[in-house]
XYZ file of C-alpha atoms in Angstrom:
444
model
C 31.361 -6.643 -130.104
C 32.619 -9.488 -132.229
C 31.369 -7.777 -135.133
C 32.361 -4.172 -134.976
C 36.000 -5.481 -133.866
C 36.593 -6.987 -137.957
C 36.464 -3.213 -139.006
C 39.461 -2.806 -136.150
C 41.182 -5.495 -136.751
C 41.054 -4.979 -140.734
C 43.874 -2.389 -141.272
C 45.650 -3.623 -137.875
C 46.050 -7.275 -140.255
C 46.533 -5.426 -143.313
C 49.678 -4.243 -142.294
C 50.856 -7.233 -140.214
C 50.386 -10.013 -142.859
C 50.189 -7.772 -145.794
C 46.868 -8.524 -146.859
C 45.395 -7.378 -150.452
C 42.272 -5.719 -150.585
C 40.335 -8.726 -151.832
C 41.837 -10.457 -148.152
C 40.929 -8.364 -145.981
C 37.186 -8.105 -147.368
C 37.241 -11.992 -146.772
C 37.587 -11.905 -143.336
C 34.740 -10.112 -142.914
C 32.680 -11.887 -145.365
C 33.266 -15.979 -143.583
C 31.910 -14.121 -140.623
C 28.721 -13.204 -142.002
C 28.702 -16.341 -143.911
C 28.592 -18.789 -141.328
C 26.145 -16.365 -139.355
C 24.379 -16.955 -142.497
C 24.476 -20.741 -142.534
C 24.142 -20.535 -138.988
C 20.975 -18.825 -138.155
C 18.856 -21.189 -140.040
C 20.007 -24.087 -138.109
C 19.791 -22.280 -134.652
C 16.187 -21.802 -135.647
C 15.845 -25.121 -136.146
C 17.444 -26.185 -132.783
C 15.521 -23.687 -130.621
C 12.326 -24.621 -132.441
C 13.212 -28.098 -131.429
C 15.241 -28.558 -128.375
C 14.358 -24.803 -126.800
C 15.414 -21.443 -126.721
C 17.548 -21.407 -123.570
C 19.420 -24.376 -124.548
C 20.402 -22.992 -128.046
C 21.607 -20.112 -126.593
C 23.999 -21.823 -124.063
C 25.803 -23.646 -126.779
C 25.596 -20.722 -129.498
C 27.324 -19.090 -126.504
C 29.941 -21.611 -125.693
C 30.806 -21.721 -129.388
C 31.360 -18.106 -129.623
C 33.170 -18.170 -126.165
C 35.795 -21.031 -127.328
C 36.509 -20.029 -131.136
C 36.347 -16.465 -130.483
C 39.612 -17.227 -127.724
C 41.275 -19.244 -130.291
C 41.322 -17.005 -132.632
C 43.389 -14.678 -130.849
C 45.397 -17.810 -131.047
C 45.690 -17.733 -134.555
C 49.349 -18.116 -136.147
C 48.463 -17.179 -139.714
C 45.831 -15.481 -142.119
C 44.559 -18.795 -142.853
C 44.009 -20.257 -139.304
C 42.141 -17.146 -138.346
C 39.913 -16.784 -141.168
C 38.757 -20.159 -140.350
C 38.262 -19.725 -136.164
C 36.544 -16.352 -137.228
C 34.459 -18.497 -139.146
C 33.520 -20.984 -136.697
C 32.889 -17.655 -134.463
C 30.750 -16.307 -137.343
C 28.368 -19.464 -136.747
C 27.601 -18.884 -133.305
C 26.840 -15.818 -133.731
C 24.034 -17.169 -136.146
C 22.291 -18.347 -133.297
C 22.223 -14.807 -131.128
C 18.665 -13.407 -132.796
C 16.990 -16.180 -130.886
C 17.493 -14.098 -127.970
C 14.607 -11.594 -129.339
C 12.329 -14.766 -129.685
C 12.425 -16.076 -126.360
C 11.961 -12.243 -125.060
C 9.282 -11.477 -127.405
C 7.883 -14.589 -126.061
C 7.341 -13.027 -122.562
C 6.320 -9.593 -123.210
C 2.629 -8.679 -123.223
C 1.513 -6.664 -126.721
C 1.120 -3.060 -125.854
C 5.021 -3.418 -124.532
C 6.089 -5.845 -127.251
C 7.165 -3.290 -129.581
C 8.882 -0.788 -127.398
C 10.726 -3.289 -125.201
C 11.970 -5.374 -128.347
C 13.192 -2.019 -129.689
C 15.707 -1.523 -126.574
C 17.408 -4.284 -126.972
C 19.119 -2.336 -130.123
C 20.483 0.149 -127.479
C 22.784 -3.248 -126.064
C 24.131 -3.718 -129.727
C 25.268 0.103 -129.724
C 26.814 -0.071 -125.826
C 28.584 -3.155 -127.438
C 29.883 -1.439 -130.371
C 31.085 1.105 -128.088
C 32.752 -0.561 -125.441
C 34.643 -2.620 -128.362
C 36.294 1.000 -129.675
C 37.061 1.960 -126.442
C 38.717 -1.471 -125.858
C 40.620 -1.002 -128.726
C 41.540 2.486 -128.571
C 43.404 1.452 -124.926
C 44.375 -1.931 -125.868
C 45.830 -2.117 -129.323
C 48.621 0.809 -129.010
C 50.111 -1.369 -126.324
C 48.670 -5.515 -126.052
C 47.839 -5.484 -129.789
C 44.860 -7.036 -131.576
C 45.696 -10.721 -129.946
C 44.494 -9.369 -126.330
C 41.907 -7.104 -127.981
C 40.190 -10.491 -129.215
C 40.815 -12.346 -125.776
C 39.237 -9.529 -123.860
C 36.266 -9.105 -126.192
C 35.227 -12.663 -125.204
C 34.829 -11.955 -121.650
C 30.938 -10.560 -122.205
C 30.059 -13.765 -123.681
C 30.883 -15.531 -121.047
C 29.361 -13.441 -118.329
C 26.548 -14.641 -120.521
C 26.760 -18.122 -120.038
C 26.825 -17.678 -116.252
C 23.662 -15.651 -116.328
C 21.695 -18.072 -118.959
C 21.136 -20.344 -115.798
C 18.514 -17.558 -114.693
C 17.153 -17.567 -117.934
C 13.698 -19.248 -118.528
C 12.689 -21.015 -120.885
C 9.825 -19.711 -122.658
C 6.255 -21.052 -121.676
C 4.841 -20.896 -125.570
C 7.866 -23.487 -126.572
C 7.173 -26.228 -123.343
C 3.774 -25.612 -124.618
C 3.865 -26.435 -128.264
C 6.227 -29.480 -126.544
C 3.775 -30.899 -124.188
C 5.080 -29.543 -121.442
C 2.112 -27.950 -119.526
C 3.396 -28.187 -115.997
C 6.619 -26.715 -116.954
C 5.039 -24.072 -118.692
C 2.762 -22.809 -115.991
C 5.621 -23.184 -113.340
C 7.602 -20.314 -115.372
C 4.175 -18.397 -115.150
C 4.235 -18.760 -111.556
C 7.652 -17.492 -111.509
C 6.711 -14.396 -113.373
C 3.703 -13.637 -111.508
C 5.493 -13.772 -108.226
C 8.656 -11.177 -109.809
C 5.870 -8.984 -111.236
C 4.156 -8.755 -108.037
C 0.731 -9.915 -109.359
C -1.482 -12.684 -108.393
C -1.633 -15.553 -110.308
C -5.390 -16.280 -111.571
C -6.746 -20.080 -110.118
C -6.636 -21.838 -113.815
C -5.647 -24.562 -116.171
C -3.764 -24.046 -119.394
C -5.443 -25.831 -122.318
C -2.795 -26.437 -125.425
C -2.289 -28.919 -127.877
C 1.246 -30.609 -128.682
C 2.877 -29.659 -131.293
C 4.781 -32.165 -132.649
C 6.233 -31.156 -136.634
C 8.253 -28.257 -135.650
C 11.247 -26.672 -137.281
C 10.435 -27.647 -141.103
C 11.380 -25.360 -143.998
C 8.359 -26.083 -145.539
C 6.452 -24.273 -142.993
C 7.859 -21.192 -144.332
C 6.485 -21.190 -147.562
C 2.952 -22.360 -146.695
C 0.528 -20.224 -148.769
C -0.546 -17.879 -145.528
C 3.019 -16.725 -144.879
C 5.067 -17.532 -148.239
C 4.931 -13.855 -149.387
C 5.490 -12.555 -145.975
C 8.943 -15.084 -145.888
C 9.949 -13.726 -149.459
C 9.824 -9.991 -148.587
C 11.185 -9.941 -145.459
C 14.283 -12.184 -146.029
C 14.723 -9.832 -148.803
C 14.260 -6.872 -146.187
C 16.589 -8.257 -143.996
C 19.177 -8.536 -147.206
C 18.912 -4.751 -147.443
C 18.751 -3.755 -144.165
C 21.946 -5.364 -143.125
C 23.888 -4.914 -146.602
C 23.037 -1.570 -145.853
C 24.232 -1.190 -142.383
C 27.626 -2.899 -142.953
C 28.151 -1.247 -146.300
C 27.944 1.993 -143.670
C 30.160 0.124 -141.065
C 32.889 -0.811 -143.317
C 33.370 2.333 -145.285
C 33.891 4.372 -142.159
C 37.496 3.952 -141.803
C 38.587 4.593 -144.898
C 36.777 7.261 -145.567
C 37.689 8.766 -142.204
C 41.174 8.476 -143.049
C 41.399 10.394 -145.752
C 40.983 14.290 -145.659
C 37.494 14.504 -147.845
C 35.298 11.594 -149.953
C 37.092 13.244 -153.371
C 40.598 12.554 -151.765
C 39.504 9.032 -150.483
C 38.061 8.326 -154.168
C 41.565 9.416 -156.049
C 43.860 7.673 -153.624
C 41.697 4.458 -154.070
C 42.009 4.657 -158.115
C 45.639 5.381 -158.000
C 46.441 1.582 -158.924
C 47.247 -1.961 -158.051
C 50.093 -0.610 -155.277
C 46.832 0.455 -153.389
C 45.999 -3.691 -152.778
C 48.833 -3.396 -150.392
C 49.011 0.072 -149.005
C 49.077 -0.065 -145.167
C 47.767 2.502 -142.723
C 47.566 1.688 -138.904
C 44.402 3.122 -137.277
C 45.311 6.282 -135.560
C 43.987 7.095 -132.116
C 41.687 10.150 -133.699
C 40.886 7.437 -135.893
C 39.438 5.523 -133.318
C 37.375 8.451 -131.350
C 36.188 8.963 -135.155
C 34.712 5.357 -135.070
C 33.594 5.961 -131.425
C 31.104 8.983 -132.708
C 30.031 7.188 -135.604
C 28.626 4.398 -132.955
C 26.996 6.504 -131.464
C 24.810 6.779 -134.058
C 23.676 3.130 -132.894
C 21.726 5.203 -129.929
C 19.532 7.621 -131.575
C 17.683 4.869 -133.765
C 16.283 2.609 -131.012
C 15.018 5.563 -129.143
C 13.487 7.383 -131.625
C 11.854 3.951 -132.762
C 9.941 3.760 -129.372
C 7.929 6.474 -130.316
C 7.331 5.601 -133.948
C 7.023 1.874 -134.337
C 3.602 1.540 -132.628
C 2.269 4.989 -134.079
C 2.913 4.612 -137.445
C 3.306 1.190 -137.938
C 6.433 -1.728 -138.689
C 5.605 -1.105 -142.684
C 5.465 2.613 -143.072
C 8.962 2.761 -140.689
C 10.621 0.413 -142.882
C 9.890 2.090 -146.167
C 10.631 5.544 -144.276
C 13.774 4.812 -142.802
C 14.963 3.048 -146.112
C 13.994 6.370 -148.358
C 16.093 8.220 -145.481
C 18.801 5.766 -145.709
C 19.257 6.322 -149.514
C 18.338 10.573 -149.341
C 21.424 11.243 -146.930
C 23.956 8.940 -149.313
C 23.449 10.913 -152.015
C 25.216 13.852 -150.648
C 28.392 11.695 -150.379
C 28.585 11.790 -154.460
C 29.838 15.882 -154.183
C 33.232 16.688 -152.569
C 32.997 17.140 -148.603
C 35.327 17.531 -145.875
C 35.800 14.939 -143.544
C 33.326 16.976 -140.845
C 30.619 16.913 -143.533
C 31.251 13.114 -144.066
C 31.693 12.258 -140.624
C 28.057 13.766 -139.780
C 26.401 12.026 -142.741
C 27.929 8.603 -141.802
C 26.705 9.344 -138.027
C 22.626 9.686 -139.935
C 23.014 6.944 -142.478
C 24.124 4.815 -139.375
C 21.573 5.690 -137.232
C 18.718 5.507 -139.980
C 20.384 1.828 -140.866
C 20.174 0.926 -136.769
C 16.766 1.770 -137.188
C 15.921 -0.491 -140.135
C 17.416 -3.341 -137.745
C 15.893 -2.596 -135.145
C 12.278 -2.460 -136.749
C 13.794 -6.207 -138.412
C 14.117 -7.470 -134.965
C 10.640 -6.106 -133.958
C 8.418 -7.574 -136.814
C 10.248 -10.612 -137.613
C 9.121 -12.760 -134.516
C 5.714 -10.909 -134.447
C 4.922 -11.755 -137.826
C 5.410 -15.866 -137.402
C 3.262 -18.116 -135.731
C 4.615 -19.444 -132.635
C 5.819 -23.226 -134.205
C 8.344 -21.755 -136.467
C 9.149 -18.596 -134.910
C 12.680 -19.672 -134.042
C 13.186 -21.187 -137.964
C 11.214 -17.892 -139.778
C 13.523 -15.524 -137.514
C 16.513 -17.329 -137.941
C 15.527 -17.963 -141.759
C 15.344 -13.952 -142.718
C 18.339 -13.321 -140.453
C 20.181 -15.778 -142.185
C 19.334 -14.117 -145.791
C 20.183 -11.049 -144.848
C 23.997 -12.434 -143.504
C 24.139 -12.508 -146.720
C 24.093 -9.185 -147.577
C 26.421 -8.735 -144.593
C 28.684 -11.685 -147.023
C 28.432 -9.310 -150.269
C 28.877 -6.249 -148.580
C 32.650 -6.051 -147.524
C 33.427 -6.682 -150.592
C 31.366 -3.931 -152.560
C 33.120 -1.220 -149.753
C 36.638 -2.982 -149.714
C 36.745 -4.051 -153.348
C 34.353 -2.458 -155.345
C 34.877 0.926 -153.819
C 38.850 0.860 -155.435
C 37.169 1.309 -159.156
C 34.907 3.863 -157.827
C 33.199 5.414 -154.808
C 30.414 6.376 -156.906
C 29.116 3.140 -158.070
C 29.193 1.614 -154.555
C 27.719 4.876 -153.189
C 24.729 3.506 -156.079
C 24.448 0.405 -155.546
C 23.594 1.018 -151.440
C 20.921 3.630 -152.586
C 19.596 1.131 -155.222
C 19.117 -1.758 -152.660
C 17.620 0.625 -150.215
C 14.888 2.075 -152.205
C 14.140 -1.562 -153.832
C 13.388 -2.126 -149.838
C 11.378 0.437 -149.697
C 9.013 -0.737 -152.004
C 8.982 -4.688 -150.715
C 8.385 -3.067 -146.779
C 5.203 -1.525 -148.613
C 4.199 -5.031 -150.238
C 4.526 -7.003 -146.988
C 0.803 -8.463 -146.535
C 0.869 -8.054 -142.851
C 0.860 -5.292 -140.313
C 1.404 -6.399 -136.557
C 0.672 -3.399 -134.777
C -1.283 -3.951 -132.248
C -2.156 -7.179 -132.899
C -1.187 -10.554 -131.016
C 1.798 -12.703 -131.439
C 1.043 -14.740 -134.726
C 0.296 -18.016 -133.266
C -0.228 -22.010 -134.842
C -2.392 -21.810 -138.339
C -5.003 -24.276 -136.428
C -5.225 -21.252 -133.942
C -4.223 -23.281 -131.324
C -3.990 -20.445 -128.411
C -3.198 -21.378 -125.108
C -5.638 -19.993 -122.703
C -6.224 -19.560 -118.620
C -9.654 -20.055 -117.930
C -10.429 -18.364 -114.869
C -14.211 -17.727 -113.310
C -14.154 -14.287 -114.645
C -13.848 -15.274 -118.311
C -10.737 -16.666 -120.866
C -7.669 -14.845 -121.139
C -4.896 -15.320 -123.239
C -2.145 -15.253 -120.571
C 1.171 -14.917 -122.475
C -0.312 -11.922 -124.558
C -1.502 -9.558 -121.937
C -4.742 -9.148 -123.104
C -8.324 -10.392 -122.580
C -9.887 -11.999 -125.796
């Protein structure tokens, strides 16, 4: 929600401060620069101090900045709060870790790729906020309102666990198999007579870990994958409105080159505009489910290099002069196929790490790829006013340089375990009917 509501609040802003085009790409962009600086250091934190307790404060920082900003007196004052906003955000991804975490590995995939149907509900609710609430409170109580899912949140993180793989790389054995205990008795299944053998893990959270010879190629390509897949969604994202608000892509193009006066030309959001942006997020719903049945058939690799070939096949058709049905539908498939390339992100990325710098190597790759969410309002706002064709060109030239990395990655996690410590230090239950590894699901 505090995402999708910067392409809202964009022409809203526009008019009311009279923003040039270069502006209003910049508020996008701190946002997705501090979720850039931020998810590194998240990583860090949750790799250090724990899951849960990085996602309380990431929460509480989104909660308070993301209030004050509807606060904000001037351009300035909210381009900063939006930033600060931006940075806890950084931090949300480590809610797929500590999940991943619990789920056993012939769910892992399906059940991580769910949690993409949340981000589309969120998208949605946000327009429908907006479509109610900015014709009569404005974009002040739009921003106040949106906050109120957050902190729900931080009411409900008391519940939370933390994850038994982090109090074991921290020593904490009892701890750990007292969450087990917990699960057991939720799931309804008995828990086996046993004692949980790990090793402390002391160096956690370094950079350096990253770029260790068995995972420095698999760091490279996916932070680059993570580049394209999200410069590639928001490129989508941002583009909708405009484009929806002109009668056909060749209008949109001609009104854009008509000259500097266009830095400044204000149009409110209409309410068709908004149902517009409502069925384009719907296209957030078709990806996740169609990636339940794909992503352990075929494989995290071959759906990353298929969806970005897809993704760059159905822009192509925006270069010829369509109607604003014609666009609409293609925007609703190059949205969904872009869903799907984050969704498959979210899936591999804390598969593919060993358990000591999960947190860091997810929040690493999402971190690179803010900043193709930093570069990409301003290729759609800015770049788009010399020509629609050359951004249209440089999305499909990203995507199908992604297409080839997803087919270099060295590893293939389907149906394999959660990558755990180099020294293969596994924590196992030893019961009298042979080891298991517990947190897996699966008998060695």
């Amino acid at each position: 929600m505090e995402i999708i509501i910067m392409t809202i609040l964009s022409p809203q802003l526009r008019c009311e401060w009279r923003l040039e085009s270069y502006q209003v790409a910049l508020m996008s962009s701190v946002v997705f620069l501090a979720m850039g600086i931020g998810a590194p250091i998240w990583g860090i934190f949750c790799d250090k101090y724990g899951r849960r307790n990085g996602l309380a404060i990431c929460a509480c920082s989104i909660l308070y900045f993301g209030l004050l900003s509807a606060f904000a007196p001037r351009y300035s004052w909210f381009v900063f709060l939006r930033f600060l906003v931006g940075f806890g955000i950084g931090g949300t991804p480590q809610a797929l870790t500590v999940y991943s975490e619990f789920l056993p590995m012939n769910l892992r995939g399906r059940c991580l790729t769910l949690m993409g149907l949340f981000w589309a509900f969120g998208s949605m609710l946000e327009v429908l906020l907006a479509l109610f609430i900015m014709p009569t409170l404005g974009w002040r109580w739009l921003l106040g309102l949106s906050a109120i899912p957050t902190g729900i949140y931080l009411i409900v993180n008391n519940w939370l666990p933390e994850s038994p793989r982090f109090d074991m790389l921290s020593g904490r054995t009892a701890k750990a198999l007292e969450t087990l205990r917990y699960v057991a008795k939720q799931n309804r299944k008995p828990m086996p007579e046993a004692k949980i053998v790990t090793f402390k893990e002391d160096n956690r959270g370094q950079i350096k870990d990253l770029f260790t010879p068995e995972i420095r190629r698999t760091t490279l390509l996916l932070s680059f994958i993570w580049f394209s897949s999200i410069f590639c969604y928001y490129g989508i994202v941002m583009l909708t409105p405009s484009l929806l608000q002109s009668r056909d892509s060749c209008m949109a193009d001609v009104e854009a080159m008509a000259g500097p006066a266009c830095g400044l030309q204000c149009k409110y959001l209409t309410s068709d505009d908004y149902r517009h942006i409502l069925w384009t997020s719907f296209a957030d719903v078709p990806g996740p489910i169609l990636l339940v049945f794909l992503v352990d058939r075929i494989g995290r690799k071959k759906s990353f290099a298929i969806c970005f070939l897809m993704f760059s096949l159905f822009v192509l058709p925006m270069y010829a002069c369509l109607g604003s049905t014609t666009v609409t539908s293609l925007i609703l498939v190059t949205r969904a196929v872009s869903t799907t390339l984050l969704q498959v992100c979210y899936v591999y990325t804390p598969e593919v790490f060993p358990t000591q710098t999960r947190a860091l190597g997810f929040g690493f790759c999402a971190g690179f790829g803010k900043i193709g969410s930093l570069i990409s309002p301003f290729v759609s706002e800015v770049m788009r006013s010399f020509s629609l064709y050359l951004t249209l060109s440089v999305y499909c030239g990203i995507s199908l340089l992604a297409a080839i990395a997803s087919l270099m990655l060295p590893i293939e996690t389907r149906g394999k375990r959660l990558g755990e410590t180099n020294q293969n230090q596994d924590a196992k239950v030893t019961t009298t009917t042979g080891d298991y590894t517990f947190f897996s699901g699966e008998r060695e």
